[in-house]
Coordinates of C-alpha atoms and ligand atoms in Angstrom, one line a residue:
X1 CA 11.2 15.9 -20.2
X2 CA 14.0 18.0 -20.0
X3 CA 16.7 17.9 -23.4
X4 CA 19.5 17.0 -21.7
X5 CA 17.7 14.0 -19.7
X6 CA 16.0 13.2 -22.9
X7 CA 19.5 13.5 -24.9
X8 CA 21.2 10.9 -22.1
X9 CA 18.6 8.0 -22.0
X10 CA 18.6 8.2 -25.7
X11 CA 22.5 7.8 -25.8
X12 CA 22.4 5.2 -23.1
X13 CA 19.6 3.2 -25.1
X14 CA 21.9 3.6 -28.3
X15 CA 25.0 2.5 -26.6
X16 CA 23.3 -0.8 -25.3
X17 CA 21.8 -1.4 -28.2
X18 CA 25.3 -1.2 -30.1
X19 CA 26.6 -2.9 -27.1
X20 CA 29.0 0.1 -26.6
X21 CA 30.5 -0.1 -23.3
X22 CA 29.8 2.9 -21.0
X23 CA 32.8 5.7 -20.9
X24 CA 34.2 5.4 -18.0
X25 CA 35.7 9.2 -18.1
X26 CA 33.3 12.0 -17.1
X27 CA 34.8 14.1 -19.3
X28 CA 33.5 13.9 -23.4
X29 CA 36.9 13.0 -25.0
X30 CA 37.5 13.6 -28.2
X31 CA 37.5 11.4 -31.2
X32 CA 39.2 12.6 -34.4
X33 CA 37.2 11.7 -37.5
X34 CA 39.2 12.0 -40.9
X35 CA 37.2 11.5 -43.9
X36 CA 38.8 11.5 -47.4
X37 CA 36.3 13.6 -49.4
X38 CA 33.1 14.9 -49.9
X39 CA 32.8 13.7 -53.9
X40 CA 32.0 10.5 -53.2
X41 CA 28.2 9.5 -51.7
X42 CA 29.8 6.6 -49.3
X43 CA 32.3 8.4 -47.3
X44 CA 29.6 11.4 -46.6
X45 CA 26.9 8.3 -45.4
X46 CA 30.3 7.5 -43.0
X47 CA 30.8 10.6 -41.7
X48 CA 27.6 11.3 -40.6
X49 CA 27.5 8.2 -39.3
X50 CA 30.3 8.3 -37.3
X51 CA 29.7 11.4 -36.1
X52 CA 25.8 10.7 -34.8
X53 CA 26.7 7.5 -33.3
X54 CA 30.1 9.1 -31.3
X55 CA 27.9 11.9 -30.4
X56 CA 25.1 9.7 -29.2
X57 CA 28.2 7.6 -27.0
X58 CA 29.0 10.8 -25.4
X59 CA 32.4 11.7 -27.3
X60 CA 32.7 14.9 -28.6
X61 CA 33.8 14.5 -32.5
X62 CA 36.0 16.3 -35.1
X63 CA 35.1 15.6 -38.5
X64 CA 37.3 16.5 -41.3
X65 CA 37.1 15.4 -45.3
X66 CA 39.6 16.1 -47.2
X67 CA 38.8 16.5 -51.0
X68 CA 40.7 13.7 -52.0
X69 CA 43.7 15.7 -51.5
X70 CA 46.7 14.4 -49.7
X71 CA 48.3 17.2 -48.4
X72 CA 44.7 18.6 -46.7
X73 CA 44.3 14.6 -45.6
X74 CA 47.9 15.4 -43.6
X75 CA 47.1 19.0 -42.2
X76 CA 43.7 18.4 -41.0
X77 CA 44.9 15.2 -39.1
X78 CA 47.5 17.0 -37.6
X79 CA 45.2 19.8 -36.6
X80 CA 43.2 17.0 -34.6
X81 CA 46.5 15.6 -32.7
X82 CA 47.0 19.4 -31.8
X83 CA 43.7 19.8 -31.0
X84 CA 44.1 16.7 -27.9
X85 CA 42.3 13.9 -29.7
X86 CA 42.3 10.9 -27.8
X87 CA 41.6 8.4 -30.5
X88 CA 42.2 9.2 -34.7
X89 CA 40.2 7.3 -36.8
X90 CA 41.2 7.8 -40.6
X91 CA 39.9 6.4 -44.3
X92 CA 42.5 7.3 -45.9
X93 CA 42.9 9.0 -49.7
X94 CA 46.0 7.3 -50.0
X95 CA 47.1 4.8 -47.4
X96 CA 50.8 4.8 -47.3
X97 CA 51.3 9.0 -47.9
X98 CA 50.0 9.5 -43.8
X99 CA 53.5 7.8 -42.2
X100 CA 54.5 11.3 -40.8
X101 CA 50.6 12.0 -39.2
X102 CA 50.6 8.7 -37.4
X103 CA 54.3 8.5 -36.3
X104 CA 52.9 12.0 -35.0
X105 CA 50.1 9.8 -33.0
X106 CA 52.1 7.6 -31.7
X107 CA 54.2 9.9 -30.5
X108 CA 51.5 11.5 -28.5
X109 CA 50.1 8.1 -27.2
X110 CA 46.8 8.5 -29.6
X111 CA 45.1 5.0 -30.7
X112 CA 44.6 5.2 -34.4
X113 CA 41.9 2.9 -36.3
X114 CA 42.2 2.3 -40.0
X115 CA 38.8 3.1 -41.5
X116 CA 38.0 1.0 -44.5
X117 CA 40.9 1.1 -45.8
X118 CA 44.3 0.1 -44.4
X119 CA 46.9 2.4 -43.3
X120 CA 49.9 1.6 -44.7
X121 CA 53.5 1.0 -44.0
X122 CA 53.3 1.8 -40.3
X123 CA 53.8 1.1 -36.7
X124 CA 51.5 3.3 -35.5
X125 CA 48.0 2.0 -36.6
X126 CA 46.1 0.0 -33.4
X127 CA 43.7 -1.3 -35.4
X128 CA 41.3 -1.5 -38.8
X129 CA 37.5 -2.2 -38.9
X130 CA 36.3 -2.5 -42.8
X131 CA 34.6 -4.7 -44.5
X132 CA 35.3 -7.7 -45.9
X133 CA 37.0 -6.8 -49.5
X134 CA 38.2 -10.0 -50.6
X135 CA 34.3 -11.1 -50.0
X136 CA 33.2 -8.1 -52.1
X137 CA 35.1 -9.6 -55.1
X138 CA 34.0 -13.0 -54.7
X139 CA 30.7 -11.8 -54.5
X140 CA 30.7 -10.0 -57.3
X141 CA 32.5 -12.9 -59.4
X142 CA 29.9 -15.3 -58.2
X143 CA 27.7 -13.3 -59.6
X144 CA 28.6 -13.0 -62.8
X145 CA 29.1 -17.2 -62.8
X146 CA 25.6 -17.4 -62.1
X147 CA 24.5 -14.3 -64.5
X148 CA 26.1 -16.1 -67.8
X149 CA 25.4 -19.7 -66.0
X150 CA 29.3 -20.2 -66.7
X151 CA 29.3 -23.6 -65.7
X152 CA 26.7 -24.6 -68.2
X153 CA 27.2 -22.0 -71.1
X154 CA 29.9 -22.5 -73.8
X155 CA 30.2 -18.9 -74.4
X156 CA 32.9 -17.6 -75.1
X157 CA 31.5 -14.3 -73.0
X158 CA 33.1 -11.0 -74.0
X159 CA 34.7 -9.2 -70.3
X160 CA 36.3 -6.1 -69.3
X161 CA 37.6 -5.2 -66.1
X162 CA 37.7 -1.5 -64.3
X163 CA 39.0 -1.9 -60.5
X164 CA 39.9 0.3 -58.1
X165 CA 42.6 3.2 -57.2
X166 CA 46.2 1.8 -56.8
X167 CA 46.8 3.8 -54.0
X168 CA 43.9 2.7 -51.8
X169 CA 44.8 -1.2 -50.7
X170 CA 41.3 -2.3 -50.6
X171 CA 41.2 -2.0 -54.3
X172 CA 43.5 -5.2 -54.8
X173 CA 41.7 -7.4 -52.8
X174 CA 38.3 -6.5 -54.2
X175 CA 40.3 -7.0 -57.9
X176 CA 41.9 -10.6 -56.7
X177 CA 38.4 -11.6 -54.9
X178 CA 36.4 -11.4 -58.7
X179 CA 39.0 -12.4 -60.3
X180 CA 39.9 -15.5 -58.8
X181 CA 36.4 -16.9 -59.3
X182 CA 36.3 -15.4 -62.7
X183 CA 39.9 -17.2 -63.5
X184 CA 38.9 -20.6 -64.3
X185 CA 36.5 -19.5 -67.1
X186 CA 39.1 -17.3 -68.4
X187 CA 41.5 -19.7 -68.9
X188 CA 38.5 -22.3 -70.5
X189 CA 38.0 -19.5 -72.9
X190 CA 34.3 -19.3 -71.5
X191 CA 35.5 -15.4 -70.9
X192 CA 37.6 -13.3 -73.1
X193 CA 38.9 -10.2 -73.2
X194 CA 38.7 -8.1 -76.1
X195 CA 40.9 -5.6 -74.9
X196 CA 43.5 -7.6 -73.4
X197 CA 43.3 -5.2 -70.5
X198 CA 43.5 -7.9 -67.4
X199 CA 46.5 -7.0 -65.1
X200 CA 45.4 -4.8 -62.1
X201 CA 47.7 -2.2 -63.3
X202 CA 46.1 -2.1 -66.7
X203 CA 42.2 -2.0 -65.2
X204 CA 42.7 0.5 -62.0
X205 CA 41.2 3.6 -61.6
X206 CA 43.2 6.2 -59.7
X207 CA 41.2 7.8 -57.1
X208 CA 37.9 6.1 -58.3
X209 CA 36.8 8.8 -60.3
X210 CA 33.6 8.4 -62.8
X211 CA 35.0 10.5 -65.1
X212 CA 38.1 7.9 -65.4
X213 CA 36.3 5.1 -65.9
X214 CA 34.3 6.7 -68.4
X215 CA 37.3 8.1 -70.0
X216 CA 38.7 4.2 -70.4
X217 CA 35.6 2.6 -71.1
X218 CA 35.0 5.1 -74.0
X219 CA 38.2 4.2 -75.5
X220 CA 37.8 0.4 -75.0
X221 CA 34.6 1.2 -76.5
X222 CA 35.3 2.5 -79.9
X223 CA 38.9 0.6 -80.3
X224 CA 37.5 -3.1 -79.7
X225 CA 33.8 -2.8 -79.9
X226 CA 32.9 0.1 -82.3
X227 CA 32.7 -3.0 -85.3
X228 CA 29.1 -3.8 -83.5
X229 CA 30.6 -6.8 -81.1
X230 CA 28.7 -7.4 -77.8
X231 CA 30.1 -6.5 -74.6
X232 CA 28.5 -9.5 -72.6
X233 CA 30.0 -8.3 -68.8
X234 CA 31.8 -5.3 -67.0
X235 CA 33.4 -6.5 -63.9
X236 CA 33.2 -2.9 -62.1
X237 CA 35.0 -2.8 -58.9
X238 CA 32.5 -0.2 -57.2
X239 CA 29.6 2.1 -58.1
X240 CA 31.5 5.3 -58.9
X241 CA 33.2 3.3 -61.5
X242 CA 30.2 1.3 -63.1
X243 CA 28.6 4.8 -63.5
X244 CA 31.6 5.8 -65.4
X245 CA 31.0 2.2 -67.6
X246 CA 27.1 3.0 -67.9
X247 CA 27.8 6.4 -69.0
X248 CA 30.3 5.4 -71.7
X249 CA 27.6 2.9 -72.9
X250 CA 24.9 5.0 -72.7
X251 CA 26.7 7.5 -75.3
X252 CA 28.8 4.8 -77.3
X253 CA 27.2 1.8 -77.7
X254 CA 24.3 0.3 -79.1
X255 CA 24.7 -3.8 -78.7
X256 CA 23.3 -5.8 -76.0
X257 CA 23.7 -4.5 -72.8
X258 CA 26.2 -6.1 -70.4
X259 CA 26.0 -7.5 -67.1
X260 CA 27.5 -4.4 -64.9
X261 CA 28.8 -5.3 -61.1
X262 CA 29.0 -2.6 -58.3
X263 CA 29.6 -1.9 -55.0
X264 CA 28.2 0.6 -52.1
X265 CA 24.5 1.1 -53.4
X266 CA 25.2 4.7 -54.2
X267 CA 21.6 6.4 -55.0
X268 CA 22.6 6.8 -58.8
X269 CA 23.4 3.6 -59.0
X270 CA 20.7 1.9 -57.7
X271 CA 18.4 3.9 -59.8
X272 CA 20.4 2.6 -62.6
X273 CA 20.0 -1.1 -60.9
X274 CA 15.9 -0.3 -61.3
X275 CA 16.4 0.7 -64.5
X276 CA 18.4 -2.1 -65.6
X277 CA 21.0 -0.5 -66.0
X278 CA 23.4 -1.9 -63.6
X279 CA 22.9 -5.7 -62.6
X280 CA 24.1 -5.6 -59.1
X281 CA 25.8 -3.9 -56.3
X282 CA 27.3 -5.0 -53.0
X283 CA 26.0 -3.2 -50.3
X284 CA 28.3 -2.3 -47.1
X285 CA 26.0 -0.9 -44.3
X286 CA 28.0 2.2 -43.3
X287 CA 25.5 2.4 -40.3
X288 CA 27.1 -1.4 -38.9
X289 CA 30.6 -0.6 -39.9
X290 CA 30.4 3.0 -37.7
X291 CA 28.6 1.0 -35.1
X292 CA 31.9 -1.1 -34.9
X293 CA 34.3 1.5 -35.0
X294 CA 32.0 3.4 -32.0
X295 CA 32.5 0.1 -29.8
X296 CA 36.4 -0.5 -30.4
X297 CA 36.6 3.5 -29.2
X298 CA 34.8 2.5 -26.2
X299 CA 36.9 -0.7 -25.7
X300 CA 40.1 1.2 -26.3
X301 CA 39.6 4.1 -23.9
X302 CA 37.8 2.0 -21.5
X303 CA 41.7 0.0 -21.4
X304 CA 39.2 -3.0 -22.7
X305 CA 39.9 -6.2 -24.8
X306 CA 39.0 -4.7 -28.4
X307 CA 36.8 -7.1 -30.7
X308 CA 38.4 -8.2 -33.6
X309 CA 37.9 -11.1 -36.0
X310 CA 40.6 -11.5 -38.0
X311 CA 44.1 -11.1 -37.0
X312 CA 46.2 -12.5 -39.7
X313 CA 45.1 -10.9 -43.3
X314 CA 45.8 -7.1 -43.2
X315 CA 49.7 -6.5 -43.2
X316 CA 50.5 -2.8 -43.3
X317 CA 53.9 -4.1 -45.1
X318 CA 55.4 -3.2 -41.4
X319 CA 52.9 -4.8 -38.9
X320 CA 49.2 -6.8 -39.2
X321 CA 46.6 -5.2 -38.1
X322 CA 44.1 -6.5 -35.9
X323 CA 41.2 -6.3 -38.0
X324 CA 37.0 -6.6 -37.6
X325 CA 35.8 -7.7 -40.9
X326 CA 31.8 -6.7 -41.1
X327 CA 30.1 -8.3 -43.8
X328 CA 29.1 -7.3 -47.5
X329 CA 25.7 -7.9 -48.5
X330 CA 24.6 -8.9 -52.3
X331 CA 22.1 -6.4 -53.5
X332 CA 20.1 -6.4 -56.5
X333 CA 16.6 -5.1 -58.1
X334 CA 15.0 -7.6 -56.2
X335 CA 16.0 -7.0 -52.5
X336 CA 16.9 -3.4 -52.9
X337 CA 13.6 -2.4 -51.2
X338 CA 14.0 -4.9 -47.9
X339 CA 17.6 -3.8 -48.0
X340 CA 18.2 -0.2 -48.4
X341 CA 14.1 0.9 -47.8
X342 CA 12.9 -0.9 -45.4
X343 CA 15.9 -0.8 -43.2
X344 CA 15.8 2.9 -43.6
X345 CA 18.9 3.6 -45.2
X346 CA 17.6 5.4 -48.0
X347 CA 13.8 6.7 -48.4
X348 CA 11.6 5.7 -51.3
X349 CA 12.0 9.0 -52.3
X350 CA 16.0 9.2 -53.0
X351 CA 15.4 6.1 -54.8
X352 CA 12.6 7.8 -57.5
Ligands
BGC1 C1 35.7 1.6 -50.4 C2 34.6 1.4 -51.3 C3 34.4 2.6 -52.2 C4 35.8 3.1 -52.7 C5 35.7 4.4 -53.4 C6 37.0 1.9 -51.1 O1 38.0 2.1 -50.2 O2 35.9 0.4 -49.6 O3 33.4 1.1 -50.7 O4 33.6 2.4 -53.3 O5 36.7 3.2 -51.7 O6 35.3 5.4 -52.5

């Protein structure tokens, strides 16, 4: 069968299965993908993603990353606007420094959709598909309920908290989400904090990095625990932080190792969950959430009604966003393989 032919039934078996309607334009039109860097395993799983199921839809797609820097964030989206993209769709490195770029957008009639992570303190975003991050927190604060049986146990536990980067807004809610199932056993004295490090200012992690985590859990490390107490649980907002936890224990402390949270399912750190060195992870299915994001561009240029499920929790600080909330799934040693192997997310082989 001839490529092209082969190329278009595949596209059109890809697009039913994702339910994406048909473009009704003969001509590709392009879709203007801006990634916020390359460092992190999660947003280079998106961009692929995004970028093989657009293709497969029949856009044509720009894809930009941006080394978390701002300023490259700006230029390369306005590169796309100048370039005629129809629709943007941005995760942003900071979500409130972009007000110029969309303004920009709107100005030119271009749809924008928030990717992951809400744009902030605009007019000019149509809409945002993520996951759901409260759920992430909660998830990750049930777990750690159910890891110390904290209803039953008299504890106290000893807890420290690293969340997220203050400039990205998902990083609150995940923060508020654990933290509001962990509250009650706080104030019970079930959980303390050695450090006294609770407020999200205190336990945030500008841009995520590992090596900041692992910077602040080293000195947590040898201020409150270097005496030989035990560290019973690290609340860790997402995988590139735990890692930055697991390496600061790995190199500076010797005491019973702690129940560690996570998020995305990274490759290191699920090698780290199968070596018990990492208790849990929440995994978000970048293949669903692109899947979502490939049917609202559909919808939008098609002039359709867009899906969304919620429509009252994401305010921008200007407008809400319409907002579809995919679902986070609880991963652990025990349903890593049906989860992430069998599904074909990762092979066996990343994984050894
Ligand atoms: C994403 C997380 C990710 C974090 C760091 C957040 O906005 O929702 O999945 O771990 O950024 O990249």
């Amino acid at each position: 069968m001839n490529k092209k032919i082969l190329g278009v039934m595949l596209s059109a078996a890809l697009a039913a299965s994702m339910c994406v309607p048909a473009f009704a334009d003969d001509a590709a039109k392009k879709v203007g993908v801006s990634m916020p860097t390359k460092d992190l395993q999660r947003w280079n799983q998106d961009g692929a993603n995004m970028e093989e199921q657009l293709k497969a839809a029949g856009f044509e797609v720009e894809l930009q990353y941006a080394s978390n820097e701002v300023d490259q964030q700006q230029k390369q989206i306005e590169t796309m606007i100048n370039n005629g993209a129809s629709v943007l769709i941005i995760a942003a490195i900071e979500g409130s420094s972009l007000g110029t770029q969309l303004q920009m957008a709107k100005d030119n009639d271009i749809p924008v959709i928030a990717y992951d992570r809400l744009l902030m303190d605009s007019d000019a975003v149509s809409y945002y598909a993520t996951f759901d991050n409260y759920m992430v927190g909660t998830v990750q604060g049930n777990y750690i309920v159910d890891a110390l049986d904290l209803e039953n146990a008299e504890g106290p536990f000893n807890l420290e908290v690293t969340a997220g980067d203050p400039g990205d807004n998902n990083a609150r809610y995940f923060y508020q989400g654990a933290i509001d199932v962990l509250q009650p056993y706080i104030d019970a004295g079930k959980l303390v904090i050695p450090s006294g490090q609770l407020e999200f200012t205190d336990v945030a992690t500008p841009t995520w990095g590992t090596d900041v985590a692992q910077k602040r859990a080293e000195d947590i490390l040898s201020s409150f625990y270097a005496d030989g107490t035990n560290i019973d649980v690290w609340l860790c907002s997402n995988d590139s932080t735990a890692l930055g936890v697991e390496n600061a224990l790995a190199a500076n402390y010797n005491g019973n190792y702690p129940v560690i949270t996570g998020q995305d399912c990274d490759i290191e750190n699920t090698k780290n969950m199968i070596a018990g060195k990492q208790s849990m992870s929440v995994f978000k299915d970048t293949r669903t959430l692109a899947a979502q994001v490939v049917k609202m561009v559909g919808q939008i240029l098609n002039g359709e009604e867009v899906d969304v499920n919620d429509t009252e929790t994401y305010n921008n600080n200007v407008i809400t966003v319409p907002s579809y909330l995919c679902e986070p799934v609880f991963a652990d040693v025990n349903n890593y393989e049906e989860l992430l192997v069998e599904s074909g997310y990762y092979t066996a082989d990343q994984l050894a």
